[in-house]
Amino acid sequence: MRRGKVTLQQEIEKGRGSARQVAVIGGSASGFFTAALLARAGCSVEVLERSEDLDPTPRTLIVTSRMRTLLGEVGERAVINEIRKFELFTDGRAARVPLDRPDLVIERSRLIHGLAEQAQSQGAKVSFGNRFVSLESNGSGLRVGIERTRDARTEDLHADVVVGADGALSRVAQAAGWPRQPTVPLLQAVVRIPPDMPLDTVRVWFIPDDTPYFQGARIPVYDRWTPVERRVGAGRVFLVGDAAGQVKVTTVGGIVTGFRGALGVTEAILNGGESRELRSLRRELDLHLLIRRTIHQFKQADYSRLVDLMNASTRRSLSQYTRDEAARVLWHITLSQPRLLLLGLRGLLSGASILPKNQN
Ligand SMILES: Cc1cc2nc3c(=O)[nH]c(=O)nc-3n(C[C@H](O)[C@H](O)[C@H](O)COP(=O)(O)OP(=O)(O)OC[C@H]3O[C@@H](n4cnc5c(N)ncnc54)[C@H](O)[C@@H]3O)c2cc1C
């Protein structure tokens, strides 16, 4: 993957030999991907996961085609369907958007198994049944407190760097002093697909009275960028994935953004300073926040107008660019249909917070 003139591969090569001891807390999508990247760069990496074994809940997720570029073969093995068309419905109106690059429906447990194998094949050690409980400076680095889930026995291990990939309610974040991030529960349902429904199509209904939110796990609500690094004494602590709130607040997609967070954290650990990948991820997440704020107060009439204003050129932009290219989508849509900008500004000026009431 290109970063200006320097590829991440080159950056990883630069990092080689600087064998740091890294503890990654959380063995799931973001944690295993970070562990694989760091182990490949020559770091000594241990992933600590509280579950007794690798048994992620099976769940289908929809992601953009960017996952293919980021993961290659490991991602490919998790794909179970490709989505080539989106249909948007509201108030008797419909808009159809074909996708130039198909979205991917993936099986989460297959993805996590593949990522775990990849991390181990790069040399990372994976320890199950180990819950992270505490973090403190021990002079030359960090003392990481671990509790065995089987018998509650505790032990300490040393690390130069700790990466918190432990999800929305991250204990690493709490131990290192990050403020608690807002979260909402998200419910996913298994539904029978109607016989006339094409399998390569996703249908979205904008009917705010019927679907205030598709809302069983907690997911972060991105309401501002979380700086991903903190120092604890001489040690460095990073957050990645849901632990850092790297979830698009429009679609609650966190898989691809978590992988981008992993790339950014790897760059930052290996080279120090600000990572380009993280800067670009921040811009992306901020744009999704802007879109979310814009449509947050939308009433039925606003959605109807939105669908009415979608001309051929607007649809073309939506076909061409994925949800992970928000800046391009917004730019092209504004050029092709300026009245959408006015509609958006009106929504934005209503100024309502997107956070659940008890978390404002
Ligand atoms: C119902 C639902 C549907 C979703 N649908 C989509 C979708 O369609 N597309 C999409 O892109 N995203 C979707 N998401 C979001 C996406 O699943 C998450 O953003 C992503 O899985 C987060 O991965 P992660 O590795 O950062 O965190 P997690 O998957 O939450 O992993 C955290 C890991 O840390 C471990 N852990 C936690 N605490 C500790 C501790 N103290 N010590 C050791 N280990 C610990 C946990 O056991 C877990 O294995 C959905 C989320 C939900 C809840």
Coordinates of N, CA and C in Angstrom, one line a residue, residues 7-105:
T7 N 6.3 3.2 1.3 CA 5.3 2.2 1.5 C 5.3 1.7 3.0
L8 N 4.2 1.2 3.4 CA 4.2 0.7 4.8 C 5.2 -0.4 4.9
Q9 N 5.3 -1.2 3.9 CA 6.3 -2.3 3.9 C 7.7 -1.7 4.2
Q10 N 8.0 -0.5 3.5 CA 9.4 0.1 3.8 C 9.5 0.6 5.2
E11 N 8.3 1.1 5.7 CA 8.3 1.6 7.1 C 8.5 0.4 8.0
I12 N 7.9 -0.7 7.7 CA 8.0 -1.9 8.5 C 9.5 -2.4 8.5
E13 N 10.0 -2.3 7.3 CA 11.4 -2.8 7.1 C 12.3 -1.9 8.0
K14 N 12.0 -0.5 8.0 CA 12.8 0.4 8.8 C 12.8 0.0 10.3
G15 N 11.6 -0.4 10.6 CA 11.4 -0.8 12.0 C 12.1 -2.1 12.5
R16 N 12.4 -2.8 11.5 CA 13.0 -4.1 11.8 C 14.3 -4.0 12.6
G17 N 14.5 -4.9 13.5 CA 15.7 -4.9 14.3 C 15.5 -4.2 15.6
S18 N 14.5 -3.2 15.7 CA 14.2 -2.5 16.9 C 13.3 -3.3 17.7
A19 N 13.7 -4.5 18.1 CA 12.8 -5.4 18.8 C 12.2 -4.9 20.0
R20 N 10.9 -4.4 19.9 CA 10.3 -3.9 21.1 C 9.4 -5.0 21.6
Q21 N 9.1 -5.0 22.9 CA 8.2 -5.9 23.5 C 6.8 -5.3 23.5
V22 N 5.9 -5.8 22.8 CA 4.6 -5.2 22.7 C 3.5 -6.2 23.2
A23 N 2.6 -5.7 24.1 CA 1.5 -6.5 24.6 C 0.3 -6.0 23.9
V24 N -0.4 -6.8 23.1 CA -1.7 -6.4 22.5 C -2.8 -6.9 23.4
I25 N -3.7 -6.1 23.9 CA -4.8 -6.6 24.7 C -6.0 -6.7 23.9
G26 N -6.5 -7.9 23.7 CA -7.7 -8.1 22.9 C -7.4 -8.9 21.6
G27 N -7.9 -10.1 21.6 CA -7.7 -10.9 20.4 C -9.0 -10.9 19.5
S28 N -9.1 -9.9 18.7 CA -10.2 -9.8 17.8 C -9.7 -9.2 16.5
A29 N -10.6 -8.6 15.7 CA -10.1 -8.1 14.4 C -8.9 -7.1 14.5
S30 N -9.1 -6.0 15.2 CA -8.1 -5.0 15.3 C -6.8 -5.5 16.0
G31 N -7.0 -6.2 17.0 CA -5.8 -6.7 17.8 C -5.0 -7.7 17.0
F32 N -5.6 -8.6 16.4 CA -4.8 -9.6 15.6 C -4.1 -9.0 14.4
F33 N -4.8 -8.0 13.8 CA -4.2 -7.4 12.6 C -3.0 -6.5 13.0
T34 N -3.1 -5.8 14.2 CA -2.0 -5.0 14.7 C -0.8 -5.9 15.0
A35 N -1.2 -7.1 15.7 CA -0.1 -8.0 16.1 C 0.6 -8.6 14.9
A36 N -0.1 -8.9 13.9 CA 0.6 -9.4 12.7 C 1.6 -8.4 12.1
L37 N 1.1 -7.1 12.0 CA 2.0 -6.1 11.4 C 3.2 -5.9 12.2
L38 N 3.0 -5.8 13.6 CA 4.2 -5.5 14.4 C 5.1 -6.7 14.5
A39 N 4.6 -7.9 14.5 CA 5.4 -9.1 14.5 C 6.3 -9.2 13.2
R40 N 5.6 -8.8 12.1 CA 6.3 -8.9 10.8 C 7.5 -7.9 10.8
A41 N 7.3 -6.8 11.6 CA 8.4 -5.8 11.7 C 9.5 -6.1 12.7
G42 N 9.3 -7.3 13.3 CA 10.4 -7.7 14.2 C 10.2 -7.5 15.6
C43 N 9.0 -6.9 16.0 CA 8.7 -6.7 17.4 C 8.4 -8.1 18.1
S44 N 8.6 -8.2 19.4 CA 8.2 -9.3 20.1 C 6.8 -9.1 20.6
V45 N 5.8 -9.8 20.1 CA 4.4 -9.4 20.3 C 3.7 -10.6 21.1
E46 N 2.9 -10.2 22.1 CA 2.0 -11.2 22.7 C 0.6 -10.6 22.8
V47 N -0.3 -11.4 22.2 CA -1.7 -11.0 22.3 C -2.4 -11.6 23.5
L48 N -3.0 -10.8 24.4 CA -3.7 -11.4 25.6 C -5.2 -11.2 25.4
E49 N -5.9 -12.3 25.4 CA -7.3 -12.3 25.2 C -8.0 -13.0 26.4
R50 N -9.1 -12.3 26.8 CA -9.7 -12.9 28.1 C -10.5 -14.2 27.8
S51 N -11.1 -14.4 26.6 CA -11.8 -15.6 26.3 C -10.9 -16.8 26.5
E52 N -11.5 -17.9 26.9 CA -10.7 -19.1 27.1 C -10.1 -19.7 25.8
D53 N -10.8 -19.6 24.7 CA -10.3 -20.0 23.4 C -10.8 -19.2 22.3
L54 N -10.4 -19.5 21.1 CA -10.8 -18.6 20.0 C -12.1 -19.1 19.5
D55 N -13.2 -18.5 19.9 CA -14.5 -18.9 19.5 C -15.4 -17.7 19.3
P56 N -15.0 -16.8 18.3 CA -15.8 -15.5 18.2 C -17.2 -15.8 17.7
T57 N -18.2 -15.1 18.2 CA -19.6 -15.2 17.8 C -19.7 -15.1 16.3
P58 N -20.3 -16.1 15.7 CA -20.5 -16.0 14.2 C -21.5 -14.8 13.9
R59 N -21.2 -14.0 13.0 CA -22.1 -12.8 12.7 C -21.7 -12.4 11.3
T60 N -22.6 -12.0 10.5 CA -22.2 -11.5 9.2 C -22.1 -9.9 9.3
L61 N -21.1 -9.4 8.6 CA -20.9 -8.0 8.6 C -20.8 -7.5 7.2
I62 N -21.1 -6.3 6.9 CA -20.9 -5.7 5.6 C -19.8 -4.7 5.6
V63 N -18.9 -4.9 4.7 CA -17.7 -4.0 4.6 C -17.5 -3.5 3.2
T64 N -16.7 -2.4 3.1 CA -16.4 -2.0 1.7 C -15.3 -2.8 1.1
S65 N -15.1 -2.7 -0.2 CA -14.1 -3.5 -0.9 C -12.7 -3.2 -0.4
R66 N -12.5 -2.1 0.3 CA -11.2 -1.7 0.8 C -10.6 -2.9 1.7
M67 N -11.5 -3.7 2.3 CA -11.0 -4.8 3.1 C -10.1 -5.7 2.2
R68 N -10.5 -5.9 1.0 CA -9.7 -6.7 0.1 C -8.3 -6.2 -0.1
T69 N -8.1 -4.9 -0.3 CA -6.8 -4.3 -0.5 C -6.0 -4.4 0.8
L70 N -6.7 -4.2 1.9 CA -5.9 -4.2 3.2 C -5.5 -5.6 3.6
L71 N -6.3 -6.6 3.4 CA -6.1 -7.9 4.0 C -5.6 -9.0 3.0
G72 N -6.0 -8.8 1.7 CA -5.6 -9.9 0.7 C -6.3 -11.2 1.0
E73 N -5.6 -12.3 1.0 CA -6.1 -13.6 1.1 C -6.9 -13.9 2.4
V74 N -6.4 -13.3 3.5 CA -7.1 -13.6 4.8 C -8.5 -13.0 4.7
G75 N -8.6 -11.8 4.1 CA -10.0 -11.2 4.0 C -10.8 -12.0 3.0
E76 N -10.2 -12.4 1.9 CA -10.9 -13.1 0.9 C -11.6 -14.4 1.4
R77 N -11.0 -15.1 2.3 CA -11.5 -16.3 2.9 C -12.8 -16.1 3.7
A78 N -13.0 -14.8 4.1 CA -14.1 -14.5 5.0 C -15.4 -14.1 4.2
V79 N -15.2 -13.8 2.9 CA -16.3 -13.3 2.1 C -17.3 -14.4 1.8
I80 N -18.6 -14.1 2.0 CA -19.6 -15.0 1.7 C -20.6 -14.5 0.7
N81 N -20.5 -13.2 0.4 CA -21.4 -12.7 -0.6 C -20.9 -11.3 -1.1
E82 N -21.3 -10.9 -2.3 CA -20.9 -9.6 -2.8 C -22.2 -8.8 -3.1
I83 N -22.2 -7.5 -2.7 CA -23.3 -6.6 -2.9 C -23.0 -5.7 -4.0
R84 N -23.8 -5.7 -5.0 CA -23.6 -4.9 -6.2 C -24.6 -3.7 -6.4
K85 N -25.6 -3.7 -5.5 CA -26.5 -2.6 -5.7 C -27.1 -2.2 -4.3
F86 N -27.3 -0.9 -4.1 CA -28.1 -0.4 -3.0 C -29.4 0.2 -3.4
E87 N -30.5 -0.1 -2.7 CA -31.8 0.5 -3.0 C -32.2 1.3 -1.8
L88 N -32.5 2.6 -2.0 CA -32.9 3.4 -0.9 C -34.4 3.7 -1.0
F89 N -35.2 3.5 0.0 CA -36.6 3.7 0.0 C -37.0 4.8 1.0
T90 N -37.9 5.6 0.6 CA -38.6 6.5 1.6 C -39.9 7.0 1.1
D91 N -40.9 6.9 1.9 CA -42.2 7.6 1.6 C -42.6 7.3 0.1
G92 N -42.6 6.1 -0.3 CA -43.1 5.8 -1.7 C -42.1 6.0 -2.8
R93 N -41.0 6.7 -2.4 CA -39.9 6.9 -3.4 C -38.8 5.9 -3.3
A94 N -38.1 5.7 -4.4 CA -36.9 4.8 -4.4 C -35.8 5.3 -5.2
A95 N -34.6 5.1 -4.8 CA -33.4 5.4 -5.6 C -32.5 4.2 -5.6
R96 N -32.0 3.9 -6.8 CA -31.1 2.7 -7.0 C -29.7 3.1 -7.3
V97 N -28.7 2.5 -6.6 CA -27.3 2.9 -6.8 C -26.5 1.6 -7.0
P98 N -26.1 1.4 -8.3 CA -25.2 0.2 -8.5 C -23.8 0.6 -8.0
L99 N -23.1 -0.4 -7.5 CA -21.7 -0.2 -7.0 C -20.7 -0.7 -8.0
D100 N -19.8 0.2 -8.3 CA -18.7 -0.2 -9.3 C -17.8 -1.3 -8.6
R101 N -17.5 -1.0 -7.3 CA -16.7 -2.1 -6.6 C -17.7 -2.6 -5.5
P102 N -17.9 -3.9 -5.6 CA -19.0 -4.5 -4.7 C -18.6 -4.4 -3.2
D103 N -19.6 -4.1 -2.4 CA -19.4 -4.3 -1.0 C -19.3 -5.8 -0.7
L104 N -18.8 -6.1 0.5 CA -18.6 -7.5 0.8 C -19.3 -7.9 2.1
V105 N -20.1 -9.0 2.0 CA -20.7 -9.6 3.2 C -19.7 -10.6 3.7

